[in-house]
Amino acid sequence: MNNARLLEEANYLYRNNRFNEAACYYRSLASSGHYGSARRLGWMYLLGEGLDVNYSEALKWLSYAAKHDDDEAMFAIGWLYQSMGHENWQEAYKWFKKAAEKEFPAAIYRLAWMHIHCDDYSNASIEDLLIKSSSLGCLRAKRDLGFWRLKSKKGLTAKIRGIWNIVSTFFAVLYVTYRNSNDPRLLF
């Protein structure tokens, strides 16, 4: 079976929650140099999809994909480090920044989120990150931008825009869920 057929089969198995079988195909493809499969396998180890959660295996496969300039793998490595606790936030920040430089929406959102939870950043830079991530389709960023604007001291217009962000995010989530419950905008 050629690689295209193997990938098609792996994706079919994954979509049908047959994770153990899909992992075998992804591992085979990743071992032969397919970095997209390495990314998927890394996520599976990170999230425990059909495999035991194993950060070192996740990091191994995600790093391989990241070396091939895969922005989602860079984001996933940041996610991994952030999941490991505050002592790893600097490493998480580094990887989110790499993915954000490639305009990966969820990474830009995570940078904003980290800025919100650290006192070293200006409100303007946080809002700019939320606006950018939201404009690239990140629904969580759009929601948080709404709450950010509601809490701001910028006046009535900002508050109205904040309410609009929150309400429109609610309807966007409903629409996206109706169209495709596996849409990545719902995950990050």
PDB file of C-alpha atoms in Angstrom:
ATOM      1  CA  MET A   1       0.000   0.000   0.000  1.00  0.00           C
ATOM      2  CA  ASN A   2       1.427   3.425  -0.918  1.00  0.00           C
ATOM      3  CA  ASN A   3       1.760   6.297   1.565  1.00  0.00           C
ATOM      4  CA  ALA A   4      -1.248   8.208   0.235  1.00  0.00           C
ATOM      5  CA  ARG A   5      -3.461   5.161   0.733  1.00  0.00           C
ATOM      6  CA  LEU A   6      -1.975   4.515   4.204  1.00  0.00           C
ATOM      7  CA  LEU A   7      -2.677   8.112   5.212  1.00  0.00           C
ATOM      8  CA  GLU A   8      -6.229   7.907   3.901  1.00  0.00           C
ATOM      9  CA  GLU A   9      -6.790   4.718   5.917  1.00  0.00           C
ATOM     10  CA  ALA A  10      -5.201   6.220   9.056  1.00  0.00           C
ATOM     11  CA  ASN A  11      -7.392   9.318   8.816  1.00  0.00           C
ATOM     12  CA  TYR A  12     -10.497   7.184   8.273  1.00  0.00           C
ATOM     13  CA  LEU A  13      -9.698   5.105  11.357  1.00  0.00           C
ATOM     14  CA  TYR A  14      -8.974   8.238  13.401  1.00  0.00           C
ATOM     15  CA  ARG A  15     -12.236   9.939  12.378  1.00  0.00           C
ATOM     16  CA  ASN A  16     -14.099   6.785  13.427  1.00  0.00           C
ATOM     17  CA  ASN A  17     -12.441   6.734  16.873  1.00  0.00           C
ATOM     18  CA  ARG A  18     -10.422   3.616  16.087  1.00  0.00           C
ATOM     19  CA  PHE A  19      -7.370   5.258  17.600  1.00  0.00           C
ATOM     20  CA  ASN A  20      -5.233   2.178  18.293  1.00  0.00           C
ATOM     21  CA  GLU A  21      -5.428   1.087  14.669  1.00  0.00           C
ATOM     22  CA  ALA A  22      -4.887   4.632  13.394  1.00  0.00           C
ATOM     23  CA  ALA A  23      -1.802   5.004  15.602  1.00  0.00           C
ATOM     24  CA  CYS A  24      -0.175   1.999  13.897  1.00  0.00           C
ATOM     25  CA  TYR A  25      -0.625   3.597  10.483  1.00  0.00           C
ATOM     26  CA  TYR A  26       0.523   7.025  11.679  1.00  0.00           C
ATOM     27  CA  ARG A  27       3.599   5.502  13.329  1.00  0.00           C
ATOM     28  CA  SER A  28       4.501   3.682  10.115  1.00  0.00           C
ATOM     29  CA  LEU A  29       4.051   6.837   8.038  1.00  0.00           C
ATOM     30  CA  ALA A  30       5.928   9.027  10.535  1.00  0.00           C
ATOM     31  CA  SER A  31       8.814   6.555  10.638  1.00  0.00           C
ATOM     32  CA  SER A  32       9.080   6.831   6.866  1.00  0.00           C
ATOM     33  CA  GLY A  33       9.310  10.644   7.021  1.00  0.00           C
ATOM     34  CA  HIS A  34       5.700  11.871   6.848  1.00  0.00           C
ATOM     35  CA  TYR A  35       5.784  14.759   9.321  1.00  0.00           C
ATOM     36  CA  GLY A  36       2.002  15.328   9.296  1.00  0.00           C
ATOM     37  CA  SER A  37       1.577  11.802  10.628  1.00  0.00           C
ATOM     38  CA  ALA A  38       4.260  12.491  13.226  1.00  0.00           C
ATOM     39  CA  ARG A  39       2.249  15.532  14.358  1.00  0.00           C
ATOM     40  CA  ARG A  40      -0.954  13.491  14.618  1.00  0.00           C
ATOM     41  CA  LEU A  41       0.841  10.722  16.520  1.00  0.00           C
ATOM     42  CA  GLY A  42       2.313  13.333  18.872  1.00  0.00           C
ATOM     43  CA  TRP A  43      -1.164  14.726  19.575  1.00  0.00           C
ATOM     44  CA  MET A  44      -2.431  11.195  20.227  1.00  0.00           C
ATOM     45  CA  TYR A  45       0.283  10.638  22.840  1.00  0.00           C
ATOM     46  CA  LEU A  46      -0.318  14.086  24.316  1.00  0.00           C
ATOM     47  CA  LEU A  47      -4.092  13.674  24.627  1.00  0.00           C
ATOM     48  CA  GLY A  48      -4.216   9.931  25.279  1.00  0.00           C
ATOM     49  CA  GLU A  49      -6.223   9.131  22.163  1.00  0.00           C
ATOM     50  CA  GLY A  50      -5.963   5.348  21.966  1.00  0.00           C
ATOM     51  CA  LEU A  51      -2.511   5.503  23.541  1.00  0.00           C
ATOM     52  CA  ASP A  52      -1.360   6.066  27.087  1.00  0.00           C
ATOM     53  CA  VAL A  53      -0.496   9.712  27.721  1.00  0.00           C
ATOM     54  CA  ASN A  54       3.260   9.868  27.247  1.00  0.00           C
ATOM     55  CA  TYR A  55       4.870  13.312  27.131  1.00  0.00           C
ATOM     56  CA  SER A  56       8.278  12.046  26.012  1.00  0.00           C
ATOM     57  CA  GLU A  57       6.778  10.152  23.041  1.00  0.00           C
ATOM     58  CA  ALA A  58       4.563  13.132  22.247  1.00  0.00           C
ATOM     59  CA  LEU A  59       7.582  15.433  22.316  1.00  0.00           C
ATOM     60  CA  LYS A  60       9.595  13.058  20.122  1.00  0.00           C
ATOM     61  CA  TRP A  61       7.002  12.983  17.338  1.00  0.00           C
ATOM     62  CA  LEU A  62       5.966  16.624  17.628  1.00  0.00           C
ATOM     63  CA  SER A  63       9.608  17.755  17.535  1.00  0.00           C
ATOM     64  CA  TYR A  64      10.124  15.801  14.333  1.00  0.00           C
ATOM     65  CA  ALA A  65       7.180  17.605  12.733  1.00  0.00           C
ATOM     66  CA  ALA A  66       8.282  20.986  14.137  1.00  0.00           C
ATOM     67  CA  LYS A  67      11.722  20.509  12.546  1.00  0.00           C
ATOM     68  CA  HIS A  68       9.853  20.431   9.243  1.00  0.00           C
ATOM     69  CA  ASP A  69       8.332  23.846  10.007  1.00  0.00           C
ATOM     70  CA  ASP A  70       4.925  22.470  11.025  1.00  0.00           C
ATOM     71  CA  ASP A  71       3.190  25.308  12.886  1.00  0.00           C
ATOM     72  CA  GLU A  72       0.587  23.076  14.527  1.00  0.00           C
ATOM     73  CA  ALA A  73       3.345  20.828  15.896  1.00  0.00           C
ATOM     74  CA  MET A  74       5.066  23.911  17.333  1.00  0.00           C
ATOM     75  CA  PHE A  75       1.788  24.879  18.979  1.00  0.00           C
ATOM     76  CA  ALA A  76       1.335  21.341  20.339  1.00  0.00           C
ATOM     77  CA  ILE A  77       4.811  21.418  21.898  1.00  0.00           C
ATOM     78  CA  GLY A  78       3.853  24.684  23.600  1.00  0.00           C
ATOM     79  CA  TRP A  79       0.634  23.045  24.781  1.00  0.00           C
ATOM     80  CA  LEU A  80       2.629  20.099  26.135  1.00  0.00           C
ATOM     81  CA  TYR A  81       4.959  22.339  28.139  1.00  0.00           C
ATOM     82  CA  GLN A  82       2.086  24.464  29.413  1.00  0.00           C
ATOM     83  CA  SER A  83       0.303  21.269  30.544  1.00  0.00           C
ATOM     84  CA  MET A  84       3.349  20.360  32.620  1.00  0.00           C
ATOM     85  CA  GLY A  85       2.889  23.335  34.968  1.00  0.00           C
ATOM     86  CA  HIS A  86       4.129  26.869  35.649  1.00  0.00           C
ATOM     87  CA  GLU A  87       7.788  25.862  35.827  1.00  0.00           C
ATOM     88  CA  ASN A  88       7.616  25.042  32.096  1.00  0.00           C
ATOM     89  CA  TRP A  89       5.828  28.190  30.960  1.00  0.00           C
ATOM     90  CA  GLN A  90       8.968  29.798  29.517  1.00  0.00           C
ATOM     91  CA  GLU A  91       9.448  26.817  27.232  1.00  0.00           C
ATOM     92  CA  ALA A  92       5.734  26.839  26.365  1.00  0.00           C
ATOM     93  CA  TYR A  93       5.932  30.548  25.575  1.00  0.00           C
ATOM     94  CA  LYS A  94       8.908  29.970  23.267  1.00  0.00           C
ATOM     95  CA  TRP A  95       7.010  27.352  21.244  1.00  0.00           C
ATOM     96  CA  PHE A  96       3.760  29.344  21.134  1.00  0.00           C
ATOM     97  CA  LYS A  97       5.775  32.312  19.857  1.00  0.00           C
ATOM     98  CA  LYS A  98       7.338  30.196  17.082  1.00  0.00           C
ATOM     99  CA  ALA A  99       3.898  29.024  15.954  1.00  0.00           C
ATOM    100  CA  ALA A 100       2.462  32.545  16.305  1.00  0.00           C
ATOM    101  CA  GLU A 101       5.174  33.889  13.999  1.00  0.00           C
ATOM    102  CA  LYS A 102       3.668  31.571  11.381  1.00  0.00           C
ATOM    103  CA  GLU A 103       0.243  33.054  12.220  1.00  0.00           C
ATOM    104  CA  PHE A 104      -1.196  29.913  13.799  1.00  0.00           C
ATOM    105  CA  PRO A 105      -4.361  31.384  15.423  1.00  0.00           C
ATOM    106  CA  ALA A 106      -4.440  29.169  18.525  1.00  0.00           C
ATOM    107  CA  ALA A 107      -0.790  29.967  19.289  1.00  0.00           C
ATOM    108  CA  ILE A 108      -1.472  33.697  19.118  1.00  0.00           C
ATOM    109  CA  TYR A 109      -4.413  33.151  21.469  1.00  0.00           C
ATOM    110  CA  ARG A 110      -2.234  31.162  23.892  1.00  0.00           C
ATOM    111  CA  LEU A 111       0.318  33.996  23.929  1.00  0.00           C
ATOM    112  CA  ALA A 112      -2.475  36.408  24.854  1.00  0.00           C
ATOM    113  CA  TRP A 113      -3.699  33.981  27.511  1.00  0.00           C
ATOM    114  CA  MET A 114      -0.204  33.723  29.001  1.00  0.00           C
ATOM    115  CA  HIS A 115       0.138  37.521  28.930  1.00  0.00           C
ATOM    116  CA  ILE A 116      -3.163  37.844  30.798  1.00  0.00           C
ATOM    117  CA  HIS A 117      -1.883  35.489  33.512  1.00  0.00           C
ATOM    118  CA  CYS A 118       1.465  37.278  33.861  1.00  0.00           C
ATOM    119  CA  ASP A 119       1.630  40.895  34.991  1.00  0.00           C
ATOM    120  CA  ASP A 120       4.556  41.882  32.771  1.00  0.00           C
ATOM    121  CA  TYR A 121       2.558  42.793  29.662  1.00  0.00           C
ATOM    122  CA  SER A 122       0.604  45.845  28.626  1.00  0.00           C
ATOM    123  CA  ASN A 123      -3.129  45.711  28.116  1.00  0.00           C
ATOM    124  CA  ALA A 124      -2.607  46.989  24.572  1.00  0.00           C
ATOM    125  CA  SER A 125      -0.378  44.057  23.608  1.00  0.00           C
ATOM    126  CA  ILE A 126      -2.894  41.589  25.059  1.00  0.00           C
ATOM    127  CA  GLU A 127      -5.758  43.187  23.160  1.00  0.00           C
ATOM    128  CA  ASP A 128      -3.693  43.241  19.946  1.00  0.00           C
ATOM    129  CA  LEU A 129      -2.980  39.513  20.273  1.00  0.00           C
ATOM    130  CA  LEU A 130      -6.654  38.739  20.922  1.00  0.00           C
ATOM    131  CA  ILE A 131      -7.703  40.839  17.918  1.00  0.00           C
ATOM    132  CA  LYS A 132      -5.158  39.161  15.641  1.00  0.00           C
ATOM    133  CA  SER A 133      -6.044  35.635  16.771  1.00  0.00           C
ATOM    134  CA  SER A 134      -9.748  36.387  16.501  1.00  0.00           C
ATOM    135  CA  SER A 135      -9.319  37.784  12.985  1.00  0.00           C
ATOM    136  CA  LEU A 136      -7.588  34.521  11.998  1.00  0.00           C
ATOM    137  CA  GLY A 137     -10.603  32.496  13.168  1.00  0.00           C
ATOM    138  CA  CYS A 138      -9.831  31.516  16.767  1.00  0.00           C
ATOM    139  CA  LEU A 139     -13.224  31.424  18.478  1.00  0.00           C
ATOM    140  CA  ARG A 140     -11.810  31.408  22.007  1.00  0.00           C
ATOM    141  CA  ALA A 141      -9.865  34.561  21.200  1.00  0.00           C
ATOM    142  CA  LYS A 142     -13.030  36.206  19.906  1.00  0.00           C
ATOM    143  CA  ARG A 143     -14.887  35.249  23.101  1.00  0.00           C
ATOM    144  CA  ASP A 144     -12.059  36.426  25.364  1.00  0.00           C
ATOM    145  CA  LEU A 145     -11.733  39.642  23.366  1.00  0.00           C
ATOM    146  CA  GLY A 146     -15.385  40.271  24.199  1.00  0.00           C
ATOM    147  CA  PHE A 147     -14.796  39.768  27.911  1.00  0.00           C
ATOM    148  CA  TRP A 148     -11.611  41.843  27.702  1.00  0.00           C
ATOM    149  CA  ARG A 149     -13.546  44.719  26.145  1.00  0.00           C
ATOM    150  CA  LEU A 150     -16.317  44.438  28.737  1.00  0.00           C
ATOM    151  CA  LYS A 151     -13.752  44.756  31.524  1.00  0.00           C
ATOM    152  CA  SER A 152     -11.880  47.614  29.856  1.00  0.00           C
ATOM    153  CA  LYS A 153     -12.261  51.232  30.818  1.00  0.00           C
ATOM    154  CA  LYS A 154     -12.568  52.401  27.221  1.00  0.00           C
ATOM    155  CA  GLY A 155     -16.197  53.450  27.389  1.00  0.00           C
ATOM    156  CA  LEU A 156     -19.557  52.356  26.082  1.00  0.00           C
ATOM    157  CA  THR A 157     -18.424  51.619  22.517  1.00  0.00           C
ATOM    158  CA  ALA A 158     -15.845  49.096  23.732  1.00  0.00           C
ATOM    159  CA  LYS A 159     -18.444  47.434  25.943  1.00  0.00           C
ATOM    160  CA  ILE A 160     -20.934  47.158  23.060  1.00  0.00           C
ATOM    161  CA  ARG A 161     -18.210  45.662  20.870  1.00  0.00           C
ATOM    162  CA  GLY A 162     -17.419  43.258  23.717  1.00  0.00           C
ATOM    163  CA  ILE A 163     -21.023  42.107  23.943  1.00  0.00           C
ATOM    164  CA  TRP A 164     -21.075  41.694  20.164  1.00  0.00           C
ATOM    165  CA  ASN A 165     -17.898  39.575  20.309  1.00  0.00           C
ATOM    166  CA  ILE A 166     -19.413  37.273  22.925  1.00  0.00           C
ATOM    167  CA  VAL A 167     -22.812  36.906  21.232  1.00  0.00           C
ATOM    168  CA  SER A 168     -21.352  36.406  17.757  1.00  0.00           C
ATOM    169  CA  THR A 169     -18.925  33.807  19.146  1.00  0.00           C
ATOM    170  CA  PHE A 170     -21.852  31.889  20.617  1.00  0.00           C
ATOM    171  CA  PHE A 171     -23.580  31.769  17.219  1.00  0.00           C
ATOM    172  CA  ALA A 172     -20.323  30.948  15.428  1.00  0.00           C
ATOM    173  CA  VAL A 173     -19.767  27.973  17.743  1.00  0.00           C
ATOM    174  CA  LEU A 174     -23.307  26.734  17.063  1.00  0.00           C
ATOM    175  CA  TYR A 175     -22.820  27.103  13.312  1.00  0.00           C
ATOM    176  CA  VAL A 176     -19.380  25.468  13.243  1.00  0.00           C
ATOM    177  CA  THR A 177     -20.578  22.603  15.456  1.00  0.00           C
ATOM    178  CA  TYR A 178     -23.561  22.036  13.170  1.00  0.00           C
ATOM    179  CA  ARG A 179     -21.358  22.022  10.050  1.00  0.00           C
ATOM    180  CA  ASN A 180     -18.436  19.984  11.424  1.00  0.00           C
ATOM    181  CA  SER A 181     -18.057  18.975  15.062  1.00  0.00           C
ATOM    182  CA  ASN A 182     -14.372  18.154  14.381  1.00  0.00           C
ATOM    183  CA  ASP A 183     -13.535  21.671  13.197  1.00  0.00           C
ATOM    184  CA  PRO A 184     -10.197  22.722  14.775  1.00  0.00           C
ATOM    185  CA  ARG A 185     -11.684  26.090  15.772  1.00  0.00           C
ATOM    186  CA  LEU A 186     -13.642  24.197  18.437  1.00  0.00           C
ATOM    187  CA  LEU A 187     -10.580  22.505  19.895  1.00  0.00           C
ATOM    188  CA  PHE A 188      -8.218  25.343  20.690  1.00  0.00           C
TER     189      PHE A 188
END
